[in-house]
Structures are given as C-alpha cells and as structure tokens.
CSV table of N, CA and C in Angstrom, one decimal:
chain,number,residue,atom,x,y,z
A,1,MET,N,7.9,-14.0,-76.4
A,1,MET,CA,6.5,-14.1,-75.9
A,1,MET,C,6.0,-12.7,-75.7
A,2,ALA,N,4.7,-12.4,-76.1
A,2,ALA,CA,4.1,-11.1,-75.9
A,2,ALA,C,3.9,-10.8,-74.4
A,3,GLU,N,4.0,-9.5,-74.1
A,3,GLU,CA,3.8,-9.1,-72.7
A,3,GLU,C,2.5,-8.4,-72.6
A,4,ALA,N,2.1,-8.2,-71.3
A,4,ALA,CA,0.9,-7.5,-71.0
A,4,ALA,C,1.4,-6.2,-70.2
A,5,VAL,N,0.6,-5.1,-70.4
A,5,VAL,CA,0.9,-3.9,-69.7
A,5,VAL,C,-0.3,-3.6,-68.8
A,6,ILE,N,0.0,-3.3,-67.5
A,6,ILE,CA,-1.1,-3.0,-66.6
A,6,ILE,C,-1.1,-1.4,-66.5
A,7,GLU,N,-2.3,-0.9,-66.9
A,7,GLU,CA,-2.4,0.6,-67.0
A,7,GLU,C,-3.8,1.0,-66.6
A,8,SER,N,-4.0,1.8,-65.6
A,8,SER,CA,-5.3,2.4,-65.2
A,8,SER,C,-6.3,1.3,-64.9
A,9,GLY,N,-5.9,0.2,-64.2
A,9,GLY,CA,-6.8,-0.9,-63.9
A,9,GLY,C,-7.2,-1.8,-65.0
A,10,PHE,N,-6.5,-1.7,-66.2
A,10,PHE,CA,-6.7,-2.6,-67.3
A,10,PHE,C,-5.4,-3.3,-67.6
A,11,ALA,N,-5.5,-4.5,-68.1
A,11,ALA,CA,-4.3,-5.2,-68.7
A,11,ALA,C,-4.5,-5.2,-70.2
A,12,LEU,N,-3.5,-4.6,-70.9
A,12,LEU,CA,-3.5,-4.5,-72.3
A,12,LEU,C,-2.6,-5.5,-72.9
A,13,VAL,N,-3.1,-6.3,-73.8
A,13,VAL,CA,-2.3,-7.3,-74.5
A,13,VAL,C,-2.4,-7.1,-76.0
A,14,GLY,N,-1.4,-7.4,-76.8
A,14,GLY,CA,-1.4,-7.3,-78.2
A,14,GLY,C,-1.9,-8.6,-78.9
A,15,GLU,N,-1.6,-8.7,-80.2
A,15,GLU,CA,-2.0,-9.8,-80.9
A,15,GLU,C,-1.3,-11.1,-80.4
A,16,GLY,N,-2.0,-12.2,-80.4
A,16,GLY,CA,-1.5,-13.4,-79.9
A,16,GLY,C,-2.6,-14.4,-79.5
A,17,LYS,N,-2.3,-15.5,-79.0
A,17,LYS,CA,-3.3,-16.5,-78.4
A,17,LYS,C,-3.2,-16.4,-76.9
A,18,TRP,N,-4.4,-16.1,-76.4
A,18,TRP,CA,-4.5,-15.8,-74.9
A,18,TRP,C,-5.5,-16.7,-74.2
A,19,LEU,N,-5.2,-16.9,-73.0
A,19,LEU,CA,-6.1,-17.6,-72.1
A,19,LEU,C,-6.8,-16.5,-71.3
A,20,PHE,N,-8.0,-16.2,-71.6
A,20,PHE,CA,-8.8,-15.2,-71.0
A,20,PHE,C,-9.6,-15.7,-69.8
A,21,GLY,N,-9.8,-14.9,-68.8
A,21,GLY,CA,-10.7,-15.2,-67.7
A,21,GLY,C,-12.1,-14.9,-68.2
A,22,LYS,N,-13.1,-15.2,-67.3
A,22,LYS,CA,-14.5,-15.0,-67.6
A,22,LYS,C,-14.8,-13.6,-68.0
A,23,SER,N,-15.6,-13.4,-69.1
A,23,SER,CA,-16.1,-12.2,-69.6
A,23,SER,C,-14.9,-11.3,-70.1
A,24,GLN,N,-13.9,-11.8,-70.6
A,24,GLN,CA,-12.7,-11.1,-71.1
A,24,GLN,C,-12.5,-11.4,-72.5
A,25,PRO,N,-12.0,-10.5,-73.3
A,25,PRO,CA,-11.6,-9.1,-73.0
A,25,PRO,C,-12.9,-8.3,-73.0
A,26,VAL,N,-12.8,-7.1,-72.4
A,26,VAL,CA,-13.9,-6.2,-72.4
A,26,VAL,C,-14.0,-5.3,-73.6
A,27,ALA,N,-12.8,-5.1,-74.3
A,27,ALA,CA,-12.8,-4.3,-75.5
A,27,ALA,C,-11.6,-4.8,-76.3
A,28,GLU,N,-11.7,-4.6,-77.7
A,28,GLU,CA,-10.6,-4.9,-78.6
A,28,GLU,C,-10.6,-3.8,-79.6
A,29,MET,N,-9.3,-3.5,-80.0
A,29,MET,CA,-9.1,-2.4,-81.0
A,29,MET,C,-7.8,-2.6,-81.7
A,30,GLY,N,-7.7,-2.8,-83.0
A,30,GLY,CA,-6.5,-2.8,-83.7
A,30,GLY,C,-5.5,-3.8,-83.2
A,31,GLY,N,-5.9,-5.0,-82.9
A,31,GLY,CA,-5.0,-6.1,-82.4
A,31,GLY,C,-4.7,-6.0,-80.9
A,32,LYS,N,-5.2,-5.0,-80.2
A,32,LYS,CA,-5.0,-4.9,-78.8
A,32,LYS,C,-6.3,-5.3,-78.1
A,33,SER,N,-6.1,-6.0,-77.0
A,33,SER,CA,-7.3,-6.4,-76.1
A,33,SER,C,-7.1,-5.7,-74.8
A,34,TYR,N,-8.2,-5.2,-74.3
A,34,TYR,CA,-8.3,-4.6,-73.0
A,34,TYR,C,-9.0,-5.5,-72.0
A,35,CYS,N,-8.4,-5.8,-70.9
A,35,CYS,CA,-9.0,-6.7,-69.9
A,35,CYS,C,-9.1,-6.1,-68.6
A,36,SER,N,-10.3,-6.2,-67.9
A,36,SER,CA,-10.5,-5.6,-66.6
A,36,SER,C,-11.8,-6.2,-66.0
A,37,SER,N,-11.9,-6.1,-64.7
A,37,SER,CA,-13.1,-6.6,-64.0
A,37,SER,C,-13.6,-5.5,-63.0
A,38,SER,N,-14.8,-5.1,-63.1
A,38,SER,CA,-15.3,-4.1,-62.1
A,38,SER,C,-15.5,-4.7,-60.7
A,39,SER,N,-15.7,-6.0,-60.6
A,39,SER,CA,-15.9,-6.6,-59.3
A,39,SER,C,-14.6,-7.1,-58.7
A,40,ARG,N,-13.5,-7.1,-59.5
A,40,ARG,CA,-12.2,-7.5,-59.0
A,40,ARG,C,-11.1,-6.5,-59.6
A,41,PRO,N,-11.1,-5.3,-59.1
A,41,PRO,CA,-10.3,-4.2,-59.7
A,41,PRO,C,-8.8,-4.2,-59.5
A,42,PHE,N,-8.3,-5.1,-58.6
A,42,PHE,CA,-6.9,-5.1,-58.3
A,42,PHE,C,-6.2,-6.1,-59.2
A,43,LEU,N,-5.2,-5.6,-60.0
A,43,LEU,CA,-4.5,-6.5,-60.9
A,43,LEU,C,-3.1,-6.8,-60.4
A,44,THR,N,-2.7,-8.0,-60.5
A,44,THR,CA,-1.4,-8.5,-60.0
A,44,THR,C,-0.8,-9.4,-61.1
A,45,ARG,N,0.5,-9.1,-61.4
A,45,ARG,CA,1.2,-9.9,-62.3
A,45,ARG,C,2.0,-11.0,-61.6
A,46,VAL,N,1.8,-12.2,-62.0
A,46,VAL,CA,2.5,-13.4,-61.4
A,46,VAL,C,3.4,-13.9,-62.5
A,47,ASP,N,4.7,-13.9,-62.2
A,47,ASP,CA,5.7,-14.4,-63.2
A,47,ASP,C,5.8,-15.9,-63.0
A,48,LEU,N,5.9,-16.6,-64.1
A,48,LEU,CA,5.8,-18.1,-64.1
A,48,LEU,C,7.2,-18.7,-64.4
A,49,GLY,N,8.1,-18.5,-63.5
A,49,GLY,CA,9.4,-19.1,-63.7
A,49,GLY,C,9.4,-20.6,-63.6
A,50,GLU,N,8.5,-21.1,-62.8
A,50,GLU,CA,8.3,-22.5,-62.6
A,50,GLU,C,6.8,-22.8,-62.7
A,51,LYS,N,6.4,-24.0,-62.4
A,51,LYS,CA,4.9,-24.3,-62.4
A,51,LYS,C,4.2,-23.5,-61.4
A,52,VAL,N,3.1,-22.8,-61.8
A,52,VAL,CA,2.3,-22.1,-60.9
A,52,VAL,C,0.9,-22.5,-61.1
A,53,SER,N,0.2,-22.8,-60.0
A,53,SER,CA,-1.3,-23.1,-60.1
A,53,SER,C,-2.0,-21.8,-59.8
A,54,VAL,N,-3.0,-21.4,-60.7
A,54,VAL,CA,-3.8,-20.2,-60.5
A,54,VAL,C,-5.2,-20.5,-60.4
A,55,VAL,N,-6.0,-19.9,-59.5
A,55,VAL,CA,-7.4,-20.1,-59.4
A,55,VAL,C,-8.1,-19.5,-60.7
A,56,ILE,N,-8.8,-20.3,-61.4
A,56,ILE,CA,-9.4,-19.9,-62.7
A,56,ILE,C,-10.3,-18.7,-62.5
A,57,ASP,N,-11.1,-18.6,-61.4
A,57,ASP,CA,-12.0,-17.5,-61.3
A,57,ASP,C,-11.3,-16.2,-61.1
A,58,LYS,N,-10.0,-16.2,-60.8
A,58,LYS,CA,-9.2,-15.0,-60.5
A,58,LYS,C,-8.3,-14.6,-61.7
A,59,LEU,N,-8.2,-15.5,-62.7
A,59,LEU,CA,-7.3,-15.3,-63.8
A,59,LEU,C,-8.0,-14.3,-64.7
A,60,LEU,N,-7.2,-13.2,-65.1
A,60,LEU,CA,-7.7,-12.2,-66.1
A,60,LEU,C,-7.2,-12.6,-67.5
A,61,VAL,N,-5.9,-12.7,-67.6
A,61,VAL,CA,-5.3,-13.1,-68.9
A,61,VAL,C,-3.9,-13.7,-68.7
A,62,ALA,N,-3.6,-14.6,-69.6
A,62,ALA,CA,-2.2,-15.2,-69.6
A,62,ALA,C,-2.0,-15.8,-71.0
A,63,PRO,N,-0.8,-16.0,-71.4
A,63,PRO,CA,-0.5,-16.5,-72.8
A,63,PRO,C,-1.1,-18.0,-72.8
A,64,LEU,N,-1.8,-18.3,-73.9
A,64,LEU,CA,-2.3,-19.6,-74.0
A,64,LEU,C,-1.3,-20.7,-73.9
A,65,SER,N,-0.1,-20.4,-74.4
A,65,SER,CA,1.0,-21.4,-74.4
A,65,SER,C,1.5,-21.8,-73.0
A,66,ALA,N,1.1,-21.0,-72.0
A,66,ALA,CA,1.5,-21.2,-70.6
A,66,ALA,C,0.7,-22.3,-70.0
A,67,LYS,N,-0.5,-22.5,-70.5
A,67,LYS,CA,-1.4,-23.5,-69.9
A,67,LYS,C,-1.0,-24.9,-70.1
A,68,LYS,N,-0.8,-25.7,-69.0
A,68,LYS,CA,-0.4,-27.1,-69.1
A,68,LYS,C,-1.6,-28.0,-68.8
A,69,LYS,N,-2.3,-27.8,-67.8
A,69,LYS,CA,-3.5,-28.6,-67.5
A,69,LYS,C,-4.5,-27.9,-66.5
A,70,ARG,N,-5.7,-28.4,-66.5
A,70,ARG,CA,-6.7,-27.9,-65.6
A,70,ARG,C,-7.0,-29.0,-64.5
A,71,ARG,N,-7.2,-28.6,-63.3
A,71,ARG,CA,-7.4,-29.6,-62.2
A,71,ARG,C,-8.4,-29.0,-61.2
A,72,LEU,N,-8.9,-29.9,-60.3
A,72,LEU,CA,-9.8,-29.5,-59.3
A,72,LEU,C,-9.2,-29.8,-58.0
A,73,ILE,N,-9.1,-28.7,-57.1
A,73,ILE,CA,-8.6,-28.9,-55.8
A,73,ILE,C,-9.7,-29.1,-54.8
A,74,ARG,N,-9.8,-30.3,-54.2
A,74,ARG,CA,-10.9,-30.6,-53.3
A,74,ARG,C,-10.5,-30.2,-51.9
A,75,ILE,N,-11.4,-29.4,-51.2
A,75,ILE,CA,-11.1,-29.0,-49.8
A,75,ILE,C,-11.5,-30.1,-48.9
A,76,VAL,N,-12.7,-30.6,-49.2
A,76,VAL,CA,-13.3,-31.8,-48.4
A,76,VAL,C,-13.0,-33.0,-49.3
A,77,PRO,N,-12.3,-34.0,-48.7
A,77,PRO,CA,-11.9,-35.2,-49.5
A,77,PRO,C,-13.2,-35.9,-50.1
A,78,PHE,N,-13.1,-36.3,-51.4
A,78,PHE,CA,-14.1,-37.0,-52.1
A,78,PHE,C,-15.4,-36.2,-52.4
A,79,SER,N,-15.4,-34.9,-52.1
A,79,SER,CA,-16.5,-34.0,-52.3
A,79,SER,C,-16.2,-32.9,-53.4
A,80,PHE,N,-17.2,-32.7,-54.3
A,80,PHE,CA,-17.0,-31.6,-55.3
A,80,PHE,C,-17.5,-30.3,-54.7
A,81,LYS,N,-18.2,-30.3,-53.6
A,81,LYS,CA,-18.7,-29.0,-53.1
A,81,LYS,C,-17.5,-28.3,-52.5
A,82,ASN,N,-17.5,-27.0,-52.8
A,82,ASN,CA,-16.4,-26.1,-52.4
A,82,ASN,C,-15.1,-26.3,-53.1
A,83,ALA,N,-15.0,-27.2,-54.1
A,83,ALA,CA,-13.8,-27.5,-54.8
A,83,ALA,C,-13.4,-26.3,-55.6
A,84,ILE,N,-12.1,-26.1,-55.8
A,84,ILE,CA,-11.5,-24.9,-56.5
A,84,ILE,C,-10.9,-25.4,-57.8
A,85,PRO,N,-11.5,-24.9,-59.0
A,85,PRO,CA,-10.8,-25.2,-60.3
A,85,PRO,C,-9.6,-24.3,-60.5
A,86,VAL,N,-8.5,-25.0,-60.9
A,86,VAL,CA,-7.2,-24.2,-61.1
A,86,VAL,C,-6.6,-24.6,-62.5
A,87,TYR,N,-5.8,-23.7,-63.0
A,87,TYR,CA,-5.0,-24.0,-64.2
A,87,TYR,C,-3.6,-24.1,-63.7
A,88,GLU,N,-2.8,-25.1,-64.2
A,88,GLU,CA,-1.4,-25.2,-64.0
A,88,GLU,C,-0.7,-24.5,-65.2
A,89,LEU,N,0.0,-23.4,-64.9
A,89,LEU,CA,0.7,-22.7,-65.9
A,89,LEU,C,2.2,-22.8,-65.8
A,90,GLU,N,2.9,-22.7,-66.9
A,90,GLU,CA,4.4,-22.7,-66.9
A,90,GLU,C,4.9,-21.7,-67.9
A,91,ILE,N,6.0,-21.0,-67.6
A,91,ILE,CA,6.7,-20.2,-68.4
A,91,ILE,C,5.9,-19.0,-68.9
A,92,GLY,N,6.4,-17.8,-68.5
A,92,GLY,CA,5.7,-16.6,-68.9
A,92,GLY,C,5.2,-15.8,-67.8
A,93,TRP,N,3.9,-15.4,-67.8
A,93,TRP,CA,3.3,-14.6,-66.8
A,93,TRP,C,1.8,-14.8,-66.8
A,94,ALA,N,1.1,-14.3,-65.8
A,94,ALA,CA,-0.3,-14.3,-65.7
A,94,ALA,C,-0.7,-13.1,-65.0
A,95,ILE,N,-1.8,-12.5,-65.4
A,95,ILE,CA,-2.4,-11.3,-64.7
A,95,ILE,C,-3.6,-11.8,-64.0
A,96,MET,N,-3.6,-11.6,-62.7
A,96,MET,CA,-4.7,-12.0,-61.8
A,96,MET,C,-5.5,-10.8,-61.4
A,97,ALA,N,-6.9,-11.0,-61.3
A,97,ALA,CA,-7.8,-9.9,-60.9
A,97,ALA,C,-8.4,-10.3,-59.6
A,98,THR,N,-8.3,-9.4,-58.6
A,98,THR,CA,-8.8,-9.8,-57.3
A,98,THR,C,-9.6,-8.6,-56.7
A,99,ALA,N,-10.4,-8.9,-55.7
A,99,ALA,CA,-11.3,-7.9,-55.1
A,99,ALA,C,-10.5,-7.1,-54.1
A,100,SER,N,-9.3,-7.5,-53.6
A,100,SER,CA,-8.5,-6.7,-52.7
A,100,SER,C,-7.0,-6.9,-53.1
A,101,ARG,N,-6.2,-6.2,-52.4
A,101,ARG,CA,-4.8,-6.3,-52.7
A,101,ARG,C,-4.2,-7.7,-52.5
A,102,VAL,N,-3.1,-8.0,-53.2
A,102,VAL,CA,-2.6,-9.4,-53.1
A,102,VAL,C,-1.3,-9.4,-52.3
A,103,LYS,N,-1.1,-10.4,-51.5
A,103,LYS,CA,0.1,-10.5,-50.7
A,103,LYS,C,0.8,-11.8,-51.1
A,104,LYS,N,2.1,-11.7,-51.3
A,104,LYS,CA,2.9,-12.9,-51.7
A,104,LYS,C,3.6,-13.4,-50.4
A,105,ILE,N,3.4,-14.7,-50.1
A,105,ILE,CA,4.0,-15.3,-48.9
A,105,ILE,C,4.9,-16.4,-49.2
A,106,VAL,N,6.1,-16.4,-48.7
A,106,VAL,CA,7.0,-17.5,-48.9
A,106,VAL,C,6.9,-18.5,-47.8
A,107,VAL,N,6.7,-19.7,-48.1
A,107,VAL,CA,6.6,-20.8,-47.1
A,107,VAL,C,7.9,-21.6,-47.1
A,108,GLU,N,8.7,-21.5,-46.1
A,108,GLU,CA,10.0,-22.2,-46.0
A,108,GLU,C,9.8,-23.7,-46.0
A,109,GLU,N,10.9,-24.4,-46.3
A,109,GLU,CA,10.9,-25.9,-46.2
A,109,GLU,C,10.5,-26.4,-44.9
A,110,GLY,N,9.5,-27.3,-44.8
A,110,GLY,CA,9.0,-27.8,-43.6
A,110,GLY,C,7.9,-26.9,-42.9
A,111,GLY,N,7.7,-25.7,-43.4
A,111,GLY,CA,6.6,-24.8,-42.9
A,111,GLY,C,5.3,-25.1,-43.5
A,112,THR,N,4.2,-24.7,-42.8
A,112,THR,CA,2.8,-24.8,-43.3
A,112,THR,C,2.1,-23.5,-43.2
A,113,LEU,N,1.4,-23.2,-44.2
A,113,LEU,CA,0.5,-22.0,-44.2
A,113,LEU,C,-0.9,-22.4,-44.4
A,114,ALA,N,-1.8,-22.0,-43.5
A,114,ALA,CA,-3.2,-22.3,-43.6
A,114,ALA,C,-3.9,-21.1,-44.2
A,115,VAL,N,-4.7,-21.3,-45.3
A,115,VAL,CA,-5.4,-20.1,-45.9
A,115,VAL,C,-6.8,-20.5,-46.2
A,116,ARG,N,-7.7,-19.5,-46.0
A,116,ARG,CA,-9.1,-19.7,-46.3
A,116,ARG,C,-9.2,-19.9,-47.8
A,117,PRO,N,-10.0,-20.8,-48.3
A,117,PRO,CA,-10.1,-21.1,-49.7
A,117,PRO,C,-10.4,-20.0,-50.6
A,118,GLU,N,-11.3,-19.1,-50.2
A,118,GLU,CA,-11.7,-17.9,-51.1
A,118,GLU,C,-10.6,-16.9,-51.2
A,119,ALA,N,-9.5,-17.0,-50.3
A,119,ALA,CA,-8.4,-16.0,-50.3
A,119,ALA,C,-7.3,-16.4,-51.2
A,120,VAL,N,-7.3,-17.7,-51.7
A,120,VAL,CA,-6.2,-18.2,-52.5
A,120,VAL,C,-6.3,-17.6,-53.9
A,121,VAL,N,-5.1,-17.1,-54.4
A,121,VAL,CA,-5.0,-16.6,-55.8
A,121,VAL,C,-4.2,-17.5,-56.6
A,122,ALA,N,-3.0,-17.8,-56.1
A,122,ALA,CA,-2.1,-18.7,-56.9
A,122,ALA,C,-1.0,-19.3,-56.0
A,123,TRP,N,-0.3,-20.3,-56.4
A,123,TRP,CA,0.8,-20.9,-55.6
A,123,TRP,C,1.7,-21.7,-56.4
A,124,THR,N,2.9,-21.9,-55.9
A,124,THR,CA,3.9,-22.8,-56.5
A,124,THR,C,4.1,-23.9,-55.5
A,125,GLY,N,4.8,-25.0,-55.9
A,125,GLY,CA,5.0,-26.1,-54.9
A,125,GLY,C,4.0,-27.1,-55.0
A,126,ASN,N,3.9,-27.9,-54.0
A,126,ASN,CA,3.0,-29.1,-53.9
A,126,ASN,C,1.5,-28.6,-53.8
A,127,ARG,N,0.7,-29.5,-54.2
A,127,ARG,CA,-0.8,-29.3,-54.1
A,127,ARG,C,-1.2,-29.1,-52.6
A,128,PRO,N,-2.0,-28.1,-52.3
A,128,PRO,CA,-2.4,-28.0,-50.9
A,128,PRO,C,-3.3,-29.1,-50.4
A,129,THR,N,-3.4,-29.3,-49.1
A,129,THR,CA,-4.3,-30.3,-48.6
A,129,THR,C,-5.4,-29.5,-47.9
A,130,GLY,N,-6.6,-30.1,-48.0
A,130,GLY,CA,-7.8,-29.4,-47.4
A,130,GLY,C,-7.9,-29.8,-45.9
A,131,PHE,N,-8.4,-28.9,-45.1
A,131,PHE,CA,-8.6,-29.1,-43.7
A,131,PHE,C,-10.1,-28.7,-43.3
A,132,CYS,N,-10.8,-29.6,-42.7
A,132,CYS,CA,-12.1,-29.4,-42.2
A,132,CYS,C,-12.2,-30.0,-40.9
A,133,PRO,N,-12.5,-29.2,-39.8
A,133,PRO,CA,-12.5,-29.8,-38.5
A,133,PRO,C,-13.7,-30.8,-38.3
A,134,ARG,N,-13.4,-31.9,-37.6
A,134,ARG,CA,-14.5,-32.9,-37.3
A,134,ARG,C,-15.4,-33.3,-38.4
A,135,LEU,N,-14.8,-33.8,-39.4
A,135,LEU,CA,-15.5,-34.2,-40.6
A,135,LEU,C,-16.3,-35.5,-40.3
A,136,ARG,N,-17.6,-35.3,-40.6
A,136,ARG,CA,-18.6,-36.4,-40.4
A,136,ARG,C,-18.8,-37.1,-41.8
A,137,LEU,N,-19.3,-38.3,-41.8
A,137,LEU,CA,-19.6,-39.0,-43.1
A,137,LEU,C,-20.6,-38.2,-43.9
A,138,ARG,N,-21.6,-37.6,-43.3
A,138,ARG,CA,-22.6,-36.8,-44.0
A,138,ARG,C,-21.9,-35.6,-44.7
A,139,ASP,N,-20.9,-35.1,-44.1
A,139,ASP,CA,-20.2,-33.9,-44.7
A,139,ASP,C,-19.5,-34.2,-46.0
A,140,LEU,N,-19.3,-35.4,-46.3
A,140,LEU,CA,-18.6,-35.7,-47.6
A,140,LEU,C,-19.5,-35.3,-48.8
A,141,LEU,N,-20.8,-35.4,-48.7
A,141,LEU,CA,-21.7,-35.0,-49.7
A,141,LEU,C,-22.3,-33.6,-49.5
A,142,LEU,N,-22.5,-33.2,-48.3
A,142,LEU,CA,-23.1,-31.9,-47.9
A,142,LEU,C,-22.3,-31.3,-46.8
A,143,PRO,N,-21.1,-30.7,-47.2
A,143,PRO,CA,-20.3,-30.1,-46.1
A,143,PRO,C,-21.1,-28.9,-45.4
A,144,ARG,N,-21.0,-28.9,-44.1
A,144,ARG,CA,-21.6,-27.9,-43.3
A,144,ARG,C,-20.8,-26.6,-43.4
A,145,LYS,N,-21.3,-25.5,-42.8
A,145,LYS,CA,-20.5,-24.3,-42.8
A,145,LYS,C,-19.4,-24.4,-41.7
A,146,ALA,N,-18.4,-25.1,-42.0
A,146,ALA,CA,-17.3,-25.2,-41.1
A,146,ALA,C,-16.2,-24.3,-41.6
A,147,ARG,N,-15.2,-24.1,-40.8
A,147,ARG,CA,-14.1,-23.3,-41.2
A,147,ARG,C,-13.1,-24.1,-42.0
A,148,LEU,N,-13.4,-24.1,-43.3
A,148,LEU,CA,-12.5,-24.8,-44.3
A,148,LEU,C,-11.3,-24.1,-44.5
A,149,MET,N,-10.2,-24.8,-44.6
A,149,MET,CA,-8.8,-24.2,-44.9
A,149,MET,C,-8.1,-25.0,-45.9
A,150,LEU,N,-7.1,-24.4,-46.5
A,150,LEU,CA,-6.2,-25.1,-47.4
A,150,LEU,C,-4.8,-25.0,-46.7
A,151,ASN,N,-4.1,-26.1,-46.5
A,151,ASN,CA,-2.8,-26.1,-45.9
A,151,ASN,C,-1.7,-26.2,-47.0
A,152,PHE,N,-0.8,-25.2,-47.1
A,152,PHE,CA,0.3,-25.3,-48.1
A,152,PHE,C,1.5,-25.6,-47.3
A,153,HIS,N,2.2,-26.7,-47.8
A,153,HIS,CA,3.4,-27.2,-47.2
A,153,HIS,C,4.6,-26.8,-48.0
A,154,GLY,N,5.6,-26.2,-47.3
A,154,GLY,CA,6.8,-25.6,-47.9
A,154,GLY,C,7.7,-26.7,-48.5
A,155,PRO,N,8.6,-26.3,-49.4
A,155,PRO,CA,8.7,-24.9,-49.9
A,155,PRO,C,7.7,-24.6,-50.9
A,156,ALA,N,7.2,-23.3,-50.8
A,156,ALA,CA,6.1,-22.9,-51.7
A,156,ALA,C,6.1,-21.3,-51.6
A,157,ILE,N,5.5,-20.8,-52.6
A,157,ILE,CA,5.1,-19.4,-52.6
A,157,ILE,C,3.6,-19.3,-52.9
A,158,VAL,N,2.9,-18.5,-52.0
A,158,VAL,CA,1.4,-18.5,-52.1
A,158,VAL,C,1.0,-17.0,-52.2
A,159,TRP,N,0.2,-16.7,-53.2
A,159,TRP,CA,-0.4,-15.4,-53.3
A,159,TRP,C,-1.8,-15.4,-52.8
A,160,ILE,N,-2.1,-14.5,-51.9
A,160,ILE,CA,-3.5,-14.5,-51.2
A,160,ILE,C,-4.0,-13.1,-51.3
A,161,GLU,N,-5.4,-13.0,-51.3
A,161,GLU,CA,-6.1,-11.7,-51.2
A,161,GLU,C,-6.9,-11.7,-49.9
A,162,GLY,N,-7.5,-10.6,-49.6
A,162,GLY,CA,-8.3,-10.4,-48.5
A,162,GLY,C,-9.5,-11.4,-48.5
A,163,SER,N,-9.9,-11.8,-47.4
A,163,SER,CA,-11.1,-12.8,-47.3
A,163,SER,C,-12.4,-12.0,-47.3
A,164,ARG,N,-13.4,-12.6,-47.8
A,164,ARG,CA,-14.8,-12.0,-47.8
A,164,ARG,C,-15.4,-12.2,-46.5
A,165,ASP,N,-16.3,-11.3,-46.1
A,165,ASP,CA,-17.0,-11.4,-44.8
A,165,ASP,C,-18.0,-12.5,-44.9
C-alpha cells in the first residue's frame, strides 16, 4: 500500500487511488499529489490497524481501499441537525487536517469520555452516544444552543482537537 509523507504542512502521496477531503489535492505533478488546508494546518497521521471512524470534514487523504462505509452520527436522537458525517476506514492510514493540535486519548474498559462534537477527529471502538441536557420534544427538530456532547464508552481510542470558541 502506498504511503503518505507529511512535509512542511503538506501530505504528499504518489500514484494510486485516494480518498481525498474537500478541495484536495491542492496541486499535482508527475504522479504526486500535494494535500494541505490553510484553515486546518495541523496534520496528523492515524494508523488503521482496526476499524477507525473519521470525521469526513477533517479527512485530508487516505487510501481509497481503506473506506468501508459512510455513516451519520446523530448527536440529538432522530434529528439530522448537528449530525456528524463519518467514514469507517480499515487497514492502512489516514491523514487528518485540523485547526489545532490533536490529542490521542485511550478510554479504558468501562470508562466514558465526553467530548464536544466539533472537537472529535477520529475514534475506534463502539459508536458514541449523543448527550443533550433536558431534551424537549421541540428540540428533536430544532435543537437549541445546548451543550451537546458525544460520550465514548471504552474500550476506545479517541483523537480530539481543540474546541472552537
């Protein structure tokens, strides 16, 4: 499987079939593709030894053969508002582009990690569950500005970035 090289804020990939993020690649020359994002300058390599779910908006490049399926993670049950589109990837690697540095957190068996939805980059393990305090029937269609969270239940590995103000 072809590899990617991270150099000077760019991910360089050779010839092959790639799963590119939005507006990628930014340049191509002689079978090489250069991928980078000015709004998300921090690049992180996630190795896919097992099934990993990655947030589509933060994916820069991955081998096309790693993609298994696309799914939608709903934070508020039965509502598409604030839902997060993800790819499930297996075997290989993925380069993620984020607005801040990425932290890898290991959640032990029986443990729970609560993360703001915009901070989630990728995870292994079971699908997270959404949490919205005092959910009203009206909020199913029009969620209010509540403190929405995703709960990851261990065992899992979760990659997060800094939250937006």
